[in-house]
XYZ file of C-alpha atoms in Angstrom:
668
model
C 124.339 84.982 78.605
C 122.693 87.251 76.034
C 119.808 89.638 76.483
C 117.468 88.926 79.365
C 113.838 88.182 78.440
C 110.665 89.447 80.110
C 109.684 85.987 81.346
C 112.993 85.375 83.150
C 113.745 85.923 86.833
C 117.541 86.149 86.605
C 119.302 88.511 88.995
C 122.858 89.528 88.146
C 125.019 92.649 88.342
C 126.240 95.170 85.802
C 127.651 98.687 85.698
C 125.584 101.690 84.601
C 126.597 101.561 80.940
C 123.177 102.105 79.362
C 122.533 105.786 80.128
C 124.103 107.061 76.905
C 123.110 106.476 73.280
C 126.277 106.979 71.203
C 124.964 105.031 68.185
C 122.206 107.619 67.816
C 124.504 110.614 68.355
C 128.101 110.721 69.624
C 127.066 113.725 71.703
C 124.927 111.297 73.721
C 127.891 109.143 74.737
C 128.184 108.958 78.541
C 130.915 107.452 80.734
C 130.363 104.100 82.420
C 129.381 104.508 86.071
C 130.932 101.741 88.122
C 134.640 100.924 88.068
C 137.907 102.771 88.633
C 137.062 106.082 86.924
C 133.592 106.576 88.364
C 132.929 104.290 91.359
C 129.212 103.489 91.613
C 126.771 100.849 92.895
C 125.791 98.115 90.460
C 122.457 97.654 88.693
C 120.526 94.615 87.516
C 122.114 93.182 84.378
C 120.053 93.399 81.178
C 122.506 91.711 78.782
C 121.830 93.843 75.705
C 124.575 93.972 73.041
C 127.284 96.676 73.076
C 126.996 99.828 70.964
C 128.833 99.915 67.634
C 130.435 103.307 68.267
C 131.354 102.618 71.907
C 131.757 98.962 72.906
C 131.796 99.953 76.608
C 128.201 101.197 76.317
C 125.167 98.937 76.096
C 122.490 99.446 73.448
C 119.223 100.935 74.675
C 117.150 99.152 72.029
C 114.495 96.663 73.056
C 113.123 96.647 76.597
C 114.742 97.496 79.918
C 114.751 94.028 81.482
C 113.199 93.678 84.914
C 113.081 90.236 86.573
C 109.538 88.911 86.307
C 108.931 88.953 90.075
C 109.797 92.667 90.295
C 107.180 93.905 87.825
C 104.295 96.169 88.755
C 101.005 94.587 89.743
C 98.040 94.941 87.404
C 96.414 97.720 89.461
C 99.659 99.670 89.660
C 100.142 99.352 85.900
C 96.619 100.488 85.122
C 96.482 103.395 87.511
C 99.944 104.431 88.285
C 103.638 104.216 88.189
C 104.623 102.293 85.079
C 101.772 103.485 82.879
C 101.856 107.008 84.264
C 105.588 107.539 83.912
C 105.511 105.945 80.465
C 102.564 108.128 79.364
C 104.253 111.201 80.791
C 107.557 110.583 79.035
C 106.302 109.233 75.724
C 103.196 111.331 75.117
C 102.699 114.358 77.363
C 106.278 115.644 77.439
C 106.865 115.335 73.658
C 103.558 117.194 73.184
C 104.709 119.970 75.524
C 108.034 120.146 73.646
C 106.215 120.549 70.346
C 103.822 123.151 71.767
C 106.417 125.454 73.316
C 108.166 126.765 70.218
C 111.261 128.258 71.877
C 112.757 125.821 74.439
C 114.891 128.603 75.953
C 112.044 131.053 76.460
C 111.641 132.069 80.090
C 108.716 133.663 81.891
C 108.208 137.394 81.168
C 106.928 138.118 84.689
C 106.028 136.225 87.843
C 102.304 136.312 86.959
C 103.107 134.134 83.949
C 104.425 131.489 86.371
C 101.212 131.715 88.403
C 99.138 131.275 85.232
C 100.350 127.644 84.969
C 97.987 126.977 87.893
C 95.065 129.130 86.740
C 94.986 129.145 82.944
C 97.345 126.270 82.152
C 98.948 125.527 78.788
C 96.887 124.819 75.690
C 97.952 121.613 73.973
C 96.825 120.062 70.693
C 94.267 117.303 71.349
C 95.998 114.315 72.878
C 95.224 110.836 71.672
C 93.843 108.096 73.899
C 91.792 110.486 75.999
C 90.719 107.676 78.327
C 94.277 106.981 79.457
C 94.766 110.592 80.553
C 91.732 110.512 82.778
C 93.041 107.469 84.623
C 96.797 108.017 84.748
C 97.158 111.798 84.909
C 93.879 112.996 86.407
C 95.459 115.850 88.393
C 97.501 117.212 85.509
C 95.227 116.777 82.586
C 92.092 118.917 82.493
C 90.041 118.424 79.347
C 87.901 121.275 78.053
C 85.180 119.436 76.268
C 83.742 122.316 74.248
C 87.116 123.428 72.885
C 89.306 121.974 70.175
C 92.365 122.005 72.465
C 93.320 120.190 75.665
C 94.708 122.036 78.661
C 97.587 121.069 80.901
C 96.795 122.859 84.138
C 98.664 122.318 87.378
C 97.155 122.083 90.838
C 98.498 124.746 93.197
C 100.868 123.066 95.693
C 99.843 123.380 99.367
C 102.792 125.679 100.017
C 101.670 128.178 97.389
C 97.985 127.854 98.343
C 98.797 128.822 101.941
C 101.246 131.629 101.171
C 101.705 132.858 97.619
C 105.012 134.540 98.569
C 106.484 131.652 100.601
C 109.275 131.158 98.049
C 110.460 134.759 98.443
C 111.001 134.730 102.196
C 114.396 134.198 103.848
C 112.920 132.512 106.918
C 111.239 129.936 104.666
C 114.482 129.400 102.735
C 116.151 128.581 106.079
C 113.252 126.532 107.479
C 113.215 124.217 104.482
C 116.765 123.043 105.252
C 115.222 121.366 108.326
C 111.669 120.595 107.198
C 111.668 120.741 103.395
C 112.488 118.494 100.509
C 116.184 117.966 101.291
C 116.789 117.810 105.054
C 119.976 115.755 104.468
C 122.424 118.557 103.567
C 122.453 121.007 106.487
C 125.427 120.489 108.794
C 127.096 122.074 111.797
C 130.094 124.372 111.290
C 132.901 123.018 113.477
C 135.979 124.751 112.008
C 136.731 128.392 111.231
C 137.691 129.903 108.884
C 135.960 127.842 106.204
C 138.420 126.182 103.837
C 138.266 124.035 100.728
C 139.992 120.648 100.545
C 140.571 121.031 96.779
C 144.015 121.550 95.228
C 144.794 125.313 95.301
C 147.070 124.931 92.249
C 143.993 124.038 90.196
C 141.101 125.696 91.991
C 142.702 128.759 93.564
C 143.064 129.868 97.188
C 141.325 127.516 99.645
C 140.148 130.192 102.103
C 136.502 131.196 101.977
C 135.654 134.820 101.302
C 133.195 134.687 104.219
C 135.124 136.454 106.962
C 134.710 136.737 110.718
C 133.902 140.436 110.296
C 131.078 139.696 107.829
C 129.424 137.194 110.152
C 129.814 139.329 113.246
C 128.252 142.219 111.350
C 125.201 140.009 110.722
C 124.961 138.776 114.341
C 126.112 142.064 115.812
C 125.763 142.283 119.568
C 124.650 138.646 119.944
C 128.000 136.841 120.106
C 131.351 136.451 118.337
C 131.989 133.826 115.645
C 134.193 131.946 118.105
C 131.346 131.841 120.617
C 128.839 130.867 117.904
C 130.936 127.863 116.895
C 131.541 126.853 120.502
C 127.819 127.086 121.271
C 126.896 125.234 118.045
C 125.056 128.147 116.490
C 126.525 128.159 112.940
C 125.283 125.814 110.199
C 126.139 125.436 106.529
C 124.876 124.153 103.188
C 128.206 123.323 101.588
C 128.161 122.693 97.839
C 131.638 124.087 97.278
C 134.021 121.171 96.870
C 131.513 118.882 95.110
C 130.516 121.365 92.407
C 133.643 123.509 91.912
C 135.580 120.929 89.810
C 132.636 120.876 87.351
C 132.149 124.638 86.997
C 134.315 124.988 83.870
C 132.733 121.958 82.131
C 129.162 122.947 82.953
C 129.741 126.522 81.781
C 130.684 125.173 78.350
C 127.128 123.814 78.012
C 124.367 125.939 76.514
C 121.781 127.520 78.790
C 123.250 126.813 82.205
C 125.971 127.946 84.574
C 127.482 126.782 87.854
C 129.370 127.953 90.942
C 130.706 126.299 94.027
C 128.612 127.593 96.916
C 128.513 127.906 100.689
C 125.476 129.169 102.608
C 125.754 130.023 106.301
C 122.931 130.103 108.853
C 122.716 131.228 112.488
C 120.598 129.379 115.056
C 118.231 131.797 116.785
C 117.141 131.348 120.392
C 113.750 129.965 119.256
C 115.432 127.180 117.212
C 114.783 128.823 113.842
C 117.631 129.431 111.408
C 118.602 132.818 109.998
C 120.498 133.026 106.673
C 123.710 135.014 107.127
C 125.698 134.792 103.893
C 126.016 133.055 100.532
C 129.393 132.656 98.881
C 129.587 131.856 95.156
C 132.934 130.759 93.689
C 134.278 130.334 90.156
C 137.644 128.599 89.832
C 140.485 129.993 87.683
C 139.924 129.219 83.991
C 140.641 130.573 80.518
C 143.237 132.963 81.895
C 140.819 134.448 84.435
C 141.687 134.232 88.143
C 139.470 132.655 90.788
C 136.332 134.745 91.332
C 134.341 134.654 94.544
C 131.840 136.942 96.149
C 129.756 136.961 99.322
C 126.127 138.087 99.384
C 124.097 138.849 102.502
C 120.545 139.868 103.381
C 120.453 143.605 103.004
C 118.431 146.778 103.417
C 119.329 148.446 100.132
C 117.613 147.488 96.906
C 120.624 146.466 94.783
C 122.166 144.242 97.469
C 118.736 142.836 98.234
C 118.166 141.695 94.634
C 121.706 140.297 94.428
C 120.909 138.250 97.546
C 117.747 136.915 95.887
C 119.726 135.925 92.798
C 122.401 134.252 94.929
C 119.620 132.326 96.694
C 118.330 131.132 93.304
C 121.773 129.676 92.538
C 121.988 127.934 95.921
C 118.465 126.555 95.524
C 119.447 125.114 92.114
C 122.544 123.545 93.706
C 120.361 122.074 96.441
C 117.742 120.843 93.947
C 120.435 118.985 91.980
C 121.974 117.474 95.104
C 118.559 116.473 96.412
C 117.529 114.699 93.222
C 120.881 113.090 92.346
C 122.222 112.229 95.810
C 119.703 112.434 98.669
C 116.999 110.848 96.499
C 118.319 108.766 93.576
C 121.712 107.621 94.886
C 120.976 107.137 98.575
C 117.613 105.369 98.133
C 116.772 104.045 94.623
C 120.267 103.229 93.421
C 121.761 101.521 96.484
C 118.576 99.553 97.189
C 118.844 97.808 93.815
C 122.082 96.173 95.008
C 120.332 94.877 98.155
C 117.481 93.442 96.068
C 119.804 91.601 93.687
C 121.850 90.075 96.531
C 118.708 89.082 98.460
C 117.284 87.222 95.461
C 120.592 85.589 94.568
C 121.709 84.515 98.042
C 118.641 84.013 100.251
C 115.998 81.377 99.585
C 112.394 82.587 99.625
C 111.924 80.585 102.841
C 114.811 82.341 104.608
C 113.540 84.499 107.492
C 115.598 87.513 106.392
C 114.271 87.209 102.824
C 110.746 87.197 104.264
C 111.523 90.233 106.417
C 113.013 92.268 103.554
C 110.676 91.216 100.735
C 107.929 93.869 101.172
C 110.594 96.595 101.313
C 111.787 95.782 97.791
C 108.443 95.852 95.953
C 108.602 97.549 92.508
C 111.991 99.235 93.067
C 113.899 97.561 90.229
C 111.074 98.392 87.804
C 110.863 102.045 88.841
C 114.674 102.250 88.557
C 114.503 100.805 85.034
C 111.981 103.521 84.130
C 114.394 106.106 85.565
C 117.248 104.763 83.392
C 114.923 104.877 80.395
C 113.602 108.441 80.735
C 114.889 110.402 83.734
C 118.631 109.914 84.308
C 119.573 108.969 80.741
C 121.474 111.133 78.256
C 119.190 113.955 77.073
C 116.599 112.889 79.665
C 114.631 115.035 82.101
C 117.487 115.444 84.618
C 120.104 116.436 82.028
C 117.748 118.846 80.279
C 116.375 120.523 83.373
C 119.046 120.521 86.100
C 122.086 122.772 86.423
C 124.850 120.146 85.835
C 123.298 119.106 82.500
C 125.101 116.172 80.849
C 127.425 115.908 83.874
C 124.580 115.211 86.306
C 125.184 111.479 86.702
C 128.960 111.971 86.778
C 128.434 114.293 89.746
C 126.237 111.643 91.333
C 129.108 109.164 91.010
C 131.575 111.691 92.480
C 129.231 112.126 95.471
C 129.074 108.326 95.912
C 132.866 108.143 95.857
C 133.395 111.054 98.269
C 130.442 110.775 100.624
C 128.559 107.472 100.661
C 129.172 105.052 103.517
C 126.806 102.264 104.512
C 127.319 102.912 108.224
C 126.143 106.530 107.801
C 122.853 105.558 106.153
C 121.286 104.765 109.523
C 119.403 107.884 110.609
C 121.168 108.336 113.984
C 124.608 107.911 112.361
C 123.674 110.331 109.559
C 122.661 113.006 112.071
C 125.853 112.521 114.106
C 128.042 112.619 110.963
C 126.607 116.053 110.054
C 126.975 117.407 113.592
C 123.189 117.621 113.882
C 123.184 115.303 116.908
C 125.534 113.686 119.387
C 125.168 110.387 121.177
C 123.686 110.661 124.660
C 122.383 107.497 126.359
C 120.169 109.601 128.639
C 118.410 111.467 125.800
C 115.370 110.228 123.837
C 116.481 107.838 121.053
C 119.999 107.934 122.587
C 120.700 111.209 120.764
C 120.788 114.858 121.740
C 119.841 116.996 118.737
C 121.892 120.119 118.034
C 118.672 121.849 116.875
C 115.779 120.652 119.026
C 113.167 121.721 116.473
C 114.392 119.693 113.475
C 111.132 118.204 112.118
C 112.767 115.617 109.834
C 114.963 114.319 112.670
C 112.248 114.582 115.345
C 109.767 112.485 113.349
C 112.366 110.304 111.633
C 113.764 109.087 114.944
C 110.274 107.955 115.992
C 110.049 105.846 112.814
C 113.644 104.627 113.264
C 112.989 103.456 116.834
C 109.779 101.657 115.836
C 111.614 99.886 112.998
C 114.539 98.924 115.208
C 112.214 97.498 117.864
C 110.413 95.413 115.225
C 113.618 94.197 113.546
C 115.160 93.368 116.950
C 112.186 91.202 117.927
C 112.244 89.462 114.529
C 115.998 88.834 114.390
C 116.310 87.743 118.033
C 113.508 85.218 117.486
C 115.341 83.502 114.620
C 118.896 84.219 115.793
C 118.962 83.982 119.609
C 122.775 83.766 119.658
C 125.821 84.804 117.615
C 126.750 81.300 116.483
C 123.523 81.086 114.454
C 124.411 84.305 112.612
C 127.996 83.234 111.905
C 127.030 79.738 110.768
C 124.228 80.858 108.408
C 125.989 80.458 105.058
C 123.190 82.063 103.020
C 123.220 85.116 105.267
C 127.005 85.479 105.226
C 127.127 85.110 101.425
C 124.350 87.712 101.141
C 126.234 90.314 103.163
C 129.547 89.532 101.447
C 127.953 89.952 98.011
C 126.373 93.309 98.904
C 129.781 94.614 100.006
C 132.083 93.058 97.432
C 129.900 92.900 94.300
C 126.979 95.313 94.678
C 129.398 97.930 96.018
C 132.528 96.477 94.414
C 134.208 99.887 94.153
C 134.049 100.305 97.939
C 134.625 96.705 98.959
C 137.847 97.433 100.856
C 136.530 100.350 102.910
C 137.131 99.898 106.665
C 133.694 101.233 107.685
C 131.637 98.261 106.456
C 129.909 96.649 109.460
C 130.849 93.066 110.262
C 128.104 90.440 110.476
C 128.872 88.250 113.470
C 126.154 88.845 116.055
C 122.374 89.296 116.138
C 122.979 92.978 116.954
C 125.106 93.366 113.804
C 122.257 91.880 111.778
C 119.663 94.113 113.484
C 121.708 97.231 112.672
C 122.248 96.228 109.021
C 118.600 95.296 108.387
C 117.208 98.363 110.175
C 119.446 100.572 108.031
C 118.284 98.943 104.780
C 114.619 99.159 105.815
C 114.949 102.803 106.904
C 116.447 103.710 103.504
C 113.553 102.084 101.607
C 110.862 103.559 103.851
C 111.505 106.639 105.999
C 114.461 108.083 104.081
C 112.753 107.723 100.703
C 109.428 109.085 101.949
C 111.126 112.157 103.439
C 112.822 113.119 100.161
C 110.167 111.988 97.667
C 106.561 112.664 98.624
C 107.063 116.379 99.279
C 108.449 117.023 95.820
C 105.333 118.619 94.379
C 104.598 120.594 97.563
C 108.070 122.159 97.685
C 109.215 122.137 94.044
C 105.881 122.186 92.184
C 105.998 125.982 92.424
C 109.433 126.099 90.861
C 110.659 129.539 92.094
C 110.910 127.877 95.514
C 113.237 125.142 94.238
C 114.458 125.977 90.718
C 116.226 122.983 89.212
C 118.585 125.135 87.182
C 120.227 128.560 87.321
C 120.721 129.577 83.694
C 122.616 132.873 84.012
C 125.624 134.192 85.923
C 125.388 136.682 88.750
C 125.178 140.306 87.505
C 128.313 141.109 89.535
C 130.486 138.537 87.726
C 132.242 140.370 84.868
C 129.059 142.126 83.684
C 128.795 144.109 80.478
C 127.306 147.589 80.744
C 124.168 146.296 79.048
C 123.730 143.436 81.548
C 124.271 145.685 84.554
C 121.833 148.281 83.226
C 119.168 145.616 82.715
C 119.668 144.428 86.287
C 119.335 147.998 87.578
C 116.210 148.722 85.520
C 114.404 145.382 85.829
C 115.863 143.008 88.449
C 112.755 140.792 88.321
C 113.445 140.098 84.632
C 117.033 139.095 85.497
C 115.781 136.706 88.197
C 113.287 135.163 85.765
C 116.046 134.745 83.146
C 118.035 132.834 85.766
C 115.095 130.554 86.594
C 114.223 127.499 84.446
C 112.745 128.096 81.002
C 109.039 127.598 80.404
C 109.793 124.217 78.828
C 112.043 123.052 81.681
C 109.635 124.200 84.380
C 106.598 122.584 82.763
C 108.317 119.226 82.247
C 109.759 119.105 85.761
C 106.464 120.122 87.379
C 104.641 117.347 85.515
C 107.240 114.776 86.585
C 107.209 115.911 90.226
C 103.435 115.694 90.354
C 103.634 112.075 89.240
C 106.537 111.178 91.545
C 104.762 112.689 94.580
C 101.683 110.517 94.067
C 100.669 107.453 96.094
C 99.185 104.600 94.080
C 95.818 103.138 95.172
C 97.641 99.871 95.960
C 100.399 101.531 98.016
C 101.473 99.399 100.970
C 102.372 101.505 103.999
C 104.874 100.605 106.662
C 103.367 98.347 109.301
C 99.836 98.570 107.873
C 99.328 95.030 106.575
C 101.038 91.913 107.836
C 102.900 89.657 105.414
C 101.277 86.176 105.434
C 104.528 84.519 106.566
C 104.770 86.835 109.598
C 101.305 85.835 110.779
C 102.259 82.143 110.870
C 104.408 82.598 113.998
C 102.671 83.974 117.119
C 105.824 85.750 118.370
C 106.424 87.503 115.041
C 102.721 88.274 114.742
C 102.736 89.931 118.187
C 105.875 91.945 117.294
C 104.247 93.160 114.077
C 101.073 94.162 115.911
C 103.265 96.163 118.282
C 104.874 97.898 115.264
C 101.422 98.658 113.837
C 100.290 100.129 117.164
C 103.472 102.176 117.475
C 103.057 103.669 113.992
C 99.450 104.647 114.759
C 100.751 106.298 117.924
C 103.370 108.166 115.853
C 100.563 109.545 113.637
C 99.057 111.153 116.720
C 102.396 112.465 118.003
C 103.103 114.159 114.650
C 99.627 115.741 114.638
C 100.237 117.057 118.171
C 103.618 118.487 117.190
C 102.120 120.252 114.188
C 99.393 121.745 116.377
C 101.927 123.038 118.913
C 102.770 126.655 118.087
C 106.070 126.497 119.959
C 107.536 124.279 117.194
C 108.317 127.153 114.809
C 109.877 125.022 112.045
C 106.733 122.948 111.486
C 103.878 125.349 112.192
C 102.953 129.007 111.858
C 101.199 131.458 109.547
C 101.208 130.120 105.988
C 103.384 127.101 106.797
C 102.493 123.613 105.573
C 102.621 121.253 108.585
C 105.488 118.737 108.456
C 103.764 115.442 107.614
C 106.240 113.731 105.284
C 106.941 111.042 107.911
C 103.342 110.446 108.959
C 103.131 106.678 108.388
C 99.797 106.349 106.564
C 98.047 108.140 103.695
C 95.165 107.977 101.275
C 96.000 107.700 97.521
C 97.140 110.772 95.583
C 99.488 113.702 96.174
C 99.128 114.028 99.941
C 102.557 115.042 101.279
C 102.475 112.208 103.814
C 102.656 108.421 104.046
C 105.669 106.099 104.465
C 105.421 103.093 102.118
C 107.350 99.896 102.778
C 109.268 100.255 99.550
C 110.579 102.630 96.888
C 107.723 102.097 94.449
C 107.728 105.482 92.699
């Protein structure tokens, strides 16, 4: 046992018990994720000793062990992920923290936000100048004649095309289908909207969004009943997930929280129109439940309240995107697949050889995340609305929402009401919204992957008896279910592994998660959140209509822009998050894209080689299809004046922040 060493290649499981640092400060103690209280996937065991003040927590001293075979290649270390993230966290961000005197200071006006891209922030001279030029070339702009260095951000494509994109309601709606988090929008199937939470604790379950309110917004078009029947109403629902944490989060300094629901109406041209936002505070401290509905409006006060409500919803969505759609559903769960694959399948096993390129660098990038991003007092806790409860909320989402069988793209779309099975439709699915860029392009990638995996699996497993009698394979799948996801081992939805088709479905799902799913939620981060008013990570102040003092209400009336900027992230939070997102959106020079290069073992068999060449050809064809779609003006959700074309699922890319490219693996 004992602490794992850098030279070892031991793969074993552990709970997430190394995010907190109670020996340094009891305020940095964090609950263990994994087990009865907070069900969670397992991580790779590091074996460090327990903390003195909390024996359930593991010390964070020493290194974050990564099995030797999972470490970054030399080129990646020199140019990118490990070195870049390390330099960012250990040099640039502490420098920014020391430069910005008041960590709570916001932006005085919107032009001050824009100045981050024109003037930048003056920093004291940074050491090791050469490293900055190689690892952070986009962020770090040296001014040779001056005594100071300048951190200046590149304008994201979204902002460069339309400076006011973040302000527009149609863009707010469009991004639910073609933005950074296309995994949350779902069809409304029941009316009225109701919470599933206990009314004794959280207050009345009925939503304050009424039939009359909605029909006022869609006046003359149809009734709510007709809209639901015709599949015209959609929702971003962050009510039941966030509401139980409102009281706790509000006790933290510099943040606030609501449960929220946002309703959209599907127009005849397949665009979405925002109808209403509901913000809810549960009963607490002797105050009753508070909830209010905001709608797009034609009078100034209601209009600014709507913009503020949007800022809260965007912060809710930013937190869910980062903690659930991105970290939990790609990085975190994939680590369990990697551990099981290395423990149970020999390197000569055909399924090991198939999966191997999809696991490159993931455990190491996850270790860096535990070290600096998702840890106590790390970037996520300091910059996102839930604060110190961020990873707890992630665990709650895993417990309530995550199912392996819904990670396949078609099943995910069906589960959200965004598609229904139809054997006569393309991909076997009929989309509820025809112009849904993420789904349109994602299904092309999904089909290409499934075709490739089917050819590969059927070659090695021509009949069911070979699948059932393969002990390594059966142990692999059992370990993923019962150890990697021990807290969900008894769930009835786990697929069985008896036939070649079962194996095809399982493998295609895993590969989709590491490639298409991750690309869709990762490589657009700088484009859509680099200009933070479009996707603020935190809402720091309550709505002006929630128990306002006379002074607060007067400020809102006199200077609503100042109130919106107070709600947005502080200068410190925004700068740190923008720097991180720039790095996370970047493709390394040694990135390996899906279907681009053949693994040596695949080329040894002519049948597998031919199947791979077919995959490569299909992905090149998909590149062209996506370009055609983006050039077609009838696809309103992916093209138009000032709109960045939807390219997040274009298979190939050059190095850098490109907003496209689907790598084999989660390597950043």
